[in-house]
mmCIF file of C-alpha atoms in Angstrom:
data_model
loop_
_atom_site.group_PDB
_atom_site.id
_atom_site.type_symbol
_atom_site.label_atom_id
_atom_site.label_comp_id
_atom_site.label_asym_id
_atom_site.label_seq_id
_atom_site.Cartn_x
_atom_site.Cartn_y
_atom_site.Cartn_z
ATOM 1 C CA ALA A 1 -8.322 -32.576 -15.303
ATOM 2 C CA GLN A 2 -5.536 -30.070 -15.703
ATOM 3 C CA SER A 3 -1.829 -30.481 -16.265
ATOM 4 C CA VAL A 4 1.050 -28.029 -16.300
ATOM 5 C CA THR A 5 4.331 -28.459 -18.145
ATOM 6 C CA GLN A 6 7.443 -26.479 -17.357
ATOM 7 C CA LEU A 7 9.869 -27.454 -20.058
ATOM 8 C CA ASP A 8 13.044 -26.254 -18.366
ATOM 9 C CA SER A 9 14.067 -27.802 -15.064
ATOM 10 C CA GLN A 10 17.015 -25.423 -14.669
ATOM 11 C CA VAL A 11 17.811 -22.059 -16.220
ATOM 12 C CA PRO A 12 21.261 -20.593 -15.545
ATOM 13 C CA VAL A 13 21.619 -16.919 -16.410
ATOM 14 C CA PHE A 14 24.044 -14.098 -15.696
ATOM 15 C CA GLU A 15 23.057 -11.145 -13.561
ATOM 16 C CA GLU A 16 21.358 -8.307 -15.478
ATOM 17 C CA ALA A 17 20.530 -10.631 -18.392
ATOM 18 C CA PRO A 18 16.921 -11.224 -19.496
ATOM 19 C CA VAL A 19 15.207 -14.491 -18.700
ATOM 20 C CA GLU A 20 12.110 -16.402 -19.783
ATOM 21 C CA LEU A 21 10.687 -19.361 -17.891
ATOM 22 C CA ARG A 22 8.267 -21.350 -19.979
ATOM 23 C CA CYS A 23 4.924 -22.752 -18.892
ATOM 24 C CA ASN A 24 2.306 -24.584 -20.919
ATOM 25 C CA TYR A 25 -0.919 -25.992 -19.582
ATOM 26 C CA SER A 26 -3.630 -28.387 -20.652
ATOM 27 C CA SER A 27 -7.227 -28.131 -19.537
ATOM 28 C CA SER A 28 -10.677 -28.928 -20.889
ATOM 29 C CA VAL A 29 -12.111 -25.921 -19.016
ATOM 30 C CA SER A 30 -11.042 -22.341 -18.519
ATOM 31 C CA VAL A 31 -8.434 -21.803 -15.838
ATOM 32 C CA TYR A 32 -6.807 -19.161 -13.729
ATOM 33 C CA LEU A 33 -3.013 -19.095 -14.010
ATOM 34 C CA PHE A 34 -0.341 -18.414 -11.430
ATOM 35 C CA TRP A 35 3.370 -18.231 -10.864
ATOM 36 C CA TYR A 36 4.654 -19.082 -7.412
ATOM 37 C CA VAL A 37 8.256 -18.651 -6.249
ATOM 38 C CA GLN A 38 10.124 -20.712 -3.660
ATOM 39 C CA TYR A 39 13.291 -19.178 -2.237
ATOM 40 C CA PRO A 40 15.808 -21.540 -0.609
ATOM 41 C CA ASN A 41 14.504 -23.104 2.606
ATOM 42 C CA GLN A 42 11.182 -21.301 2.372
ATOM 43 C CA GLY A 43 7.617 -22.088 1.403
ATOM 44 C CA LEU A 44 6.038 -21.032 -1.852
ATOM 45 C CA GLN A 45 4.720 -17.513 -2.283
ATOM 46 C CA LEU A 46 2.539 -16.037 -4.966
ATOM 47 C CA LEU A 47 4.469 -14.048 -7.565
ATOM 48 C CA LEU A 48 1.676 -13.094 -9.961
ATOM 49 C CA LYS A 49 -1.659 -14.290 -11.250
ATOM 50 C CA TYR A 50 -3.940 -14.043 -14.259
ATOM 51 C CA LEU A 51 -7.647 -14.161 -13.521
ATOM 52 C CA SER A 52 -9.168 -12.061 -16.295
ATOM 53 C CA GLY A 53 -8.699 -8.816 -18.197
ATOM 54 C CA SER A 54 -5.341 -7.809 -19.623
ATOM 55 C CA THR A 55 -3.348 -10.832 -20.673
ATOM 56 C CA LEU A 56 -0.114 -9.239 -19.435
ATOM 57 C CA VAL A 57 0.306 -9.280 -15.674
ATOM 58 C CA GLU A 58 3.158 -7.906 -13.620
ATOM 59 C CA SER A 59 4.682 -8.501 -10.217
ATOM 60 C CA ILE A 60 6.083 -5.895 -7.855
ATOM 61 C CA ASN A 61 9.674 -7.063 -8.399
ATOM 62 C CA GLY A 62 9.803 -6.697 -12.178
ATOM 63 C CA PHE A 63 8.557 -10.061 -13.416
ATOM 64 C CA GLU A 64 5.767 -10.253 -15.969
ATOM 65 C CA ALA A 65 3.791 -13.068 -17.558
ATOM 66 C CA GLU A 66 1.557 -13.148 -20.592
ATOM 67 C CA PHE A 67 -1.442 -15.404 -20.988
ATOM 68 C CA ASN A 68 -1.695 -16.808 -24.492
ATOM 69 C CA LYS A 69 -4.929 -18.734 -24.860
ATOM 70 C CA SER A 70 -4.274 -20.034 -28.355
ATOM 71 C CA GLN A 71 -0.916 -21.470 -27.333
ATOM 72 C CA THR A 72 -2.105 -22.397 -23.821
ATOM 73 C CA SER A 73 0.981 -20.753 -22.385
ATOM 74 C CA PHE A 74 1.818 -18.457 -19.493
ATOM 75 C CA HIS A 75 5.527 -17.728 -19.804
ATOM 76 C CA LEU A 76 7.309 -15.714 -17.122
ATOM 77 C CA ARG A 77 9.818 -13.041 -18.119
ATOM 78 C CA LYS A 78 12.122 -10.513 -16.555
ATOM 79 C CA PRO A 79 14.220 -8.082 -18.610
ATOM 80 C CA SER A 80 17.099 -7.944 -16.118
ATOM 81 C CA VAL A 81 17.592 -10.467 -13.311
ATOM 82 C CA HIS A 82 19.319 -10.009 -9.968
ATOM 83 C CA ILE A 83 21.189 -12.465 -7.790
ATOM 84 C CA SER A 84 18.260 -12.314 -5.387
ATOM 85 C CA ASP A 85 15.967 -13.795 -8.049
ATOM 86 C CA THR A 86 17.692 -17.152 -7.598
ATOM 87 C CA ALA A 87 14.854 -19.464 -6.627
ATOM 88 C CA GLU A 88 12.553 -22.159 -7.929
ATOM 89 C CA TYR A 89 9.558 -20.985 -9.901
ATOM 90 C CA PHE A 90 6.325 -22.935 -10.206
ATOM 91 C CA CYS A 91 3.557 -22.394 -12.713
ATOM 92 C CA ALA A 92 0.092 -23.440 -11.539
ATOM 93 C CA VAL A 93 -3.516 -23.515 -12.703
ATOM 94 C CA ILE A 94 -6.926 -23.839 -11.101
ATOM 95 C CA PRO A 95 -10.205 -24.428 -12.968
ATOM 96 C CA LEU A 96 -12.613 -21.515 -12.986
ATOM 97 C CA ARG A 97 -15.871 -23.163 -12.154
ATOM 98 C CA THR A 98 -15.752 -26.918 -12.376
ATOM 99 C CA GLY A 99 -13.598 -29.781 -11.264
ATOM 100 C CA ARG A 100 -11.277 -30.013 -8.312
ATOM 101 C CA ARG A 101 -10.732 -26.514 -6.953
ATOM 102 C CA ALA A 102 -7.128 -27.008 -5.959
ATOM 103 C CA LEU A 103 -3.974 -25.712 -7.584
ATOM 104 C CA THR A 104 -2.189 -28.014 -9.997
ATOM 105 C CA PHE A 105 1.513 -27.197 -10.141
ATOM 106 C CA GLY A 106 4.138 -27.758 -12.764
ATOM 107 C CA SER A 107 7.391 -29.496 -11.904
ATOM 108 C CA GLY A 108 9.224 -26.232 -11.305
ATOM 109 C CA THR A 109 12.106 -24.355 -12.928
ATOM 110 C CA ARG A 110 15.205 -23.579 -10.917
ATOM 111 C CA LEU A 111 16.524 -20.141 -11.864
ATOM 112 C CA GLN A 112 20.218 -19.780 -11.064
ATOM 113 C CA VAL A 113 21.496 -16.222 -11.408
ATOM 114 C CA GLN A 114 25.271 -16.004 -11.614
ATOM 115 C CA PRO A 115 27.390 -12.878 -11.028
ATOM 116 C CA ASP B 1 6.464 -14.674 6.980
ATOM 117 C CA SER B 2 3.278 -16.126 5.466
ATOM 118 C CA GLY B 3 1.516 -16.549 8.808
ATOM 119 C CA VAL B 4 1.188 -20.318 8.297
ATOM 120 C CA THR B 5 3.000 -22.338 10.940
ATOM 121 C CA GLN B 6 4.111 -25.909 10.498
ATOM 122 C CA THR B 7 5.653 -28.230 13.052
ATOM 123 C CA PRO B 8 7.970 -30.023 13.225
ATOM 124 C CA LYS B 9 10.368 -28.507 10.679
ATOM 125 C CA HIS B 10 12.385 -31.699 10.461
ATOM 126 C CA LEU B 11 11.513 -35.265 11.337
ATOM 127 C CA ILE B 12 13.558 -38.440 10.990
ATOM 128 C CA THR B 13 11.906 -41.778 11.550
ATOM 129 C CA ALA B 14 12.058 -45.409 10.513
ATOM 130 C CA THR B 15 10.053 -47.443 8.045
ATOM 131 C CA GLY B 16 6.796 -48.750 9.441
ATOM 132 C CA GLN B 17 6.413 -45.901 11.891
ATOM 133 C CA ARG B 18 3.655 -43.292 12.150
ATOM 134 C CA VAL B 19 4.081 -39.516 12.341
ATOM 135 C CA THR B 20 1.829 -36.507 12.690
ATOM 136 C CA LEU B 21 2.480 -33.169 11.035
ATOM 137 C CA ARG B 22 0.744 -30.101 12.337
ATOM 138 C CA CYS B 23 -0.336 -26.910 10.640
ATOM 139 C CA SER B 24 -1.790 -23.657 11.937
ATOM 140 C CA PRO B 25 -3.295 -21.531 9.156
ATOM 141 C CA ARG B 26 -3.151 -17.757 8.874
ATOM 142 C CA SER B 27 -5.510 -15.970 11.184
ATOM 143 C CA GLY B 28 -8.936 -15.833 9.530
ATOM 144 C CA ASP B 29 -8.222 -18.451 6.861
ATOM 145 C CA LEU B 30 -10.769 -21.258 6.774
ATOM 146 C CA SER B 31 -9.140 -23.550 4.210
ATOM 147 C CA VAL B 32 -6.115 -25.726 4.781
ATOM 148 C CA TYR B 33 -4.312 -27.650 2.067
ATOM 149 C CA TRP B 34 -1.608 -30.287 2.254
ATOM 150 C CA TYR B 35 0.972 -30.744 -0.493
ATOM 151 C CA GLN B 36 3.844 -33.198 -0.817
ATOM 152 C CA GLN B 37 7.023 -32.073 -2.558
ATOM 153 C CA SER B 38 9.538 -34.681 -3.662
ATOM 154 C CA LEU B 39 12.314 -34.702 -6.235
ATOM 155 C CA ASP B 40 10.724 -37.330 -8.438
ATOM 156 C CA GLN B 41 7.066 -36.234 -8.273
ATOM 157 C CA GLY B 42 7.257 -32.507 -7.717
ATOM 158 C CA LEU B 43 4.452 -30.758 -5.846
ATOM 159 C CA GLN B 44 1.490 -33.062 -5.383
ATOM 160 C CA PHE B 45 -1.807 -31.958 -3.910
ATOM 161 C CA LEU B 46 -2.926 -34.274 -1.132
ATOM 162 C CA ILE B 47 -6.069 -32.912 0.477
ATOM 163 C CA GLN B 48 -8.032 -29.761 1.326
ATOM 164 C CA TYR B 49 -10.212 -28.955 4.307
ATOM 165 C CA TYR B 50 -12.591 -26.032 4.592
ATOM 166 C CA ASN B 51 -13.964 -25.065 7.991
ATOM 167 C CA GLY B 52 -13.530 -28.576 9.323
ATOM 168 C CA GLU B 53 -14.852 -30.502 6.345
ATOM 169 C CA GLU B 54 -12.963 -32.304 3.621
ATOM 170 C CA ARG B 55 -13.387 -30.298 0.417
ATOM 171 C CA ALA B 56 -11.096 -31.865 -2.158
ATOM 172 C CA LYS B 57 -8.890 -34.902 -2.376
ATOM 173 C CA GLY B 58 -5.821 -35.389 -4.495
ATOM 174 C CA ASN B 59 -3.152 -38.042 -4.653
ATOM 175 C CA ILE B 60 -3.330 -38.975 -1.006
ATOM 176 C CA LEU B 61 -2.424 -42.544 -0.097
ATOM 177 C CA GLU B 62 -4.728 -44.646 2.052
ATOM 178 C CA ARG B 63 -1.945 -44.790 4.661
ATOM 179 C CA PHE B 64 -2.259 -41.030 5.021
ATOM 180 C CA SER B 65 -5.114 -39.190 6.685
ATOM 181 C CA ALA B 66 -5.823 -35.640 7.713
ATOM 182 C CA GLN B 67 -8.286 -33.621 9.693
ATOM 183 C CA GLN B 68 -9.077 -30.036 10.520
ATOM 184 C CA PHE B 69 -10.072 -29.221 14.069
ATOM 185 C CA PRO B 70 -12.618 -26.660 15.361
ATOM 186 C CA ASP B 71 -9.820 -24.153 16.000
ATOM 187 C CA LEU B 72 -8.949 -24.609 12.274
ATOM 188 C CA HIS B 73 -5.528 -26.132 12.769
ATOM 189 C CA SER B 74 -4.904 -29.275 10.785
ATOM 190 C CA GLU B 75 -2.936 -32.472 11.201
ATOM 191 C CA LEU B 76 -1.626 -34.837 8.571
ATOM 192 C CA ASN B 77 -1.096 -38.376 9.797
ATOM 193 C CA LEU B 78 1.286 -40.629 7.905
ATOM 194 C CA SER B 79 1.381 -44.293 8.888
ATOM 195 C CA SER B 80 3.228 -47.462 7.880
ATOM 196 C CA LEU B 81 5.920 -45.197 6.526
ATOM 197 C CA GLU B 82 7.997 -46.242 3.558
ATOM 198 C CA LEU B 83 11.277 -44.905 2.226
ATOM 199 C CA GLY B 84 9.395 -43.272 -0.637
ATOM 200 C CA ASP B 85 7.407 -41.136 1.789
ATOM 201 C CA SER B 86 10.511 -39.065 2.444
ATOM 202 C CA ALA B 87 9.577 -35.598 1.220
ATOM 203 C CA LEU B 88 8.821 -32.031 2.148
ATOM 204 C CA TYR B 89 5.219 -31.671 3.272
ATOM 205 C CA PHE B 90 3.701 -28.238 2.878
ATOM 206 C CA CYS B 91 0.610 -26.839 4.445
ATOM 207 C CA ALA B 92 -1.113 -23.861 2.866
ATOM 208 C CA SER B 93 -4.149 -21.833 3.770
ATOM 209 C CA SER B 94 -6.604 -19.505 2.080
ATOM 210 C CA VAL B 95 -9.449 -17.263 3.168
ATOM 211 C CA GLY B 96 -12.179 -19.010 1.224
ATOM 212 C CA GLN B 97 -12.350 -22.311 -0.551
ATOM 213 C CA GLY B 98 -9.447 -21.501 -2.796
ATOM 214 C CA ALA B 99 -11.342 -20.479 -5.909
ATOM 215 C CA SER B 100 -8.985 -17.536 -6.429
ATOM 216 C CA GLY B 101 -5.955 -19.790 -6.272
ATOM 217 C CA GLU B 102 -4.080 -17.558 -3.847
ATOM 218 C CA LEU B 103 -2.600 -19.782 -1.185
ATOM 219 C CA PHE B 104 -0.257 -18.926 1.670
ATOM 220 C CA PHE B 105 2.314 -21.626 2.312
ATOM 221 C CA GLY B 106 4.164 -22.616 5.441
ATOM 222 C CA GLU B 107 7.869 -23.414 5.377
ATOM 223 C CA GLY B 108 7.210 -27.133 5.303
ATOM 224 C CA SER B 109 7.994 -30.200 7.365
ATOM 225 C CA ARG B 110 10.849 -32.265 6.014
ATOM 226 C CA LEU B 111 10.265 -35.959 6.641
ATOM 227 C CA THR B 112 13.105 -38.426 6.291
ATOM 228 C CA VAL B 113 12.264 -42.109 6.496
ATOM 229 C CA LEU B 114 15.256 -44.396 7.099
#
């Protein structure tokens, strides 16, 4: 089985400041890793994913995440946030080849960007 | 717009009642997933269907059931409702069986049990 831990339930930050949202996972098998974002009153949408290859992956709106296998982490970062980044962010994993092939989500981190 | 449609958007009912939530997946997607989002338990996977067949089961209560119809839409039936069933229920879809992990979510159905 897999589990995902997002240590911070809320992260307040000022506009144009950098931010890091932390994600750690536990799994007995290799996994794919994801960040999903949920804007207010909307469903979740995929922000970025790590399947293989370069451990640093980027999204189209400036977020990046780095897969660290030794630390079983997949932290999400952005060097300069905007008001429009205010949302809830979910880290998720899915096993590569075995086990239940459904996403397991963390508890979410609410990013609050203040002017 | 993800292309996944859920109805109703809001539903208020009483304990002991039964409700049905409906989901239409994106055009061409064969898999449908149901997730429950609540403040105390976060996002919990309930069940997945692929092309009409149950593919994976999560933390779904026995009072809950789901099915996927030949036209690929899905329904989640919740019966003998309890206060603790109040939550946001999301449907998601994917092209295949979800191995890539890329799901497209609807906007959810908010259930309030009084």
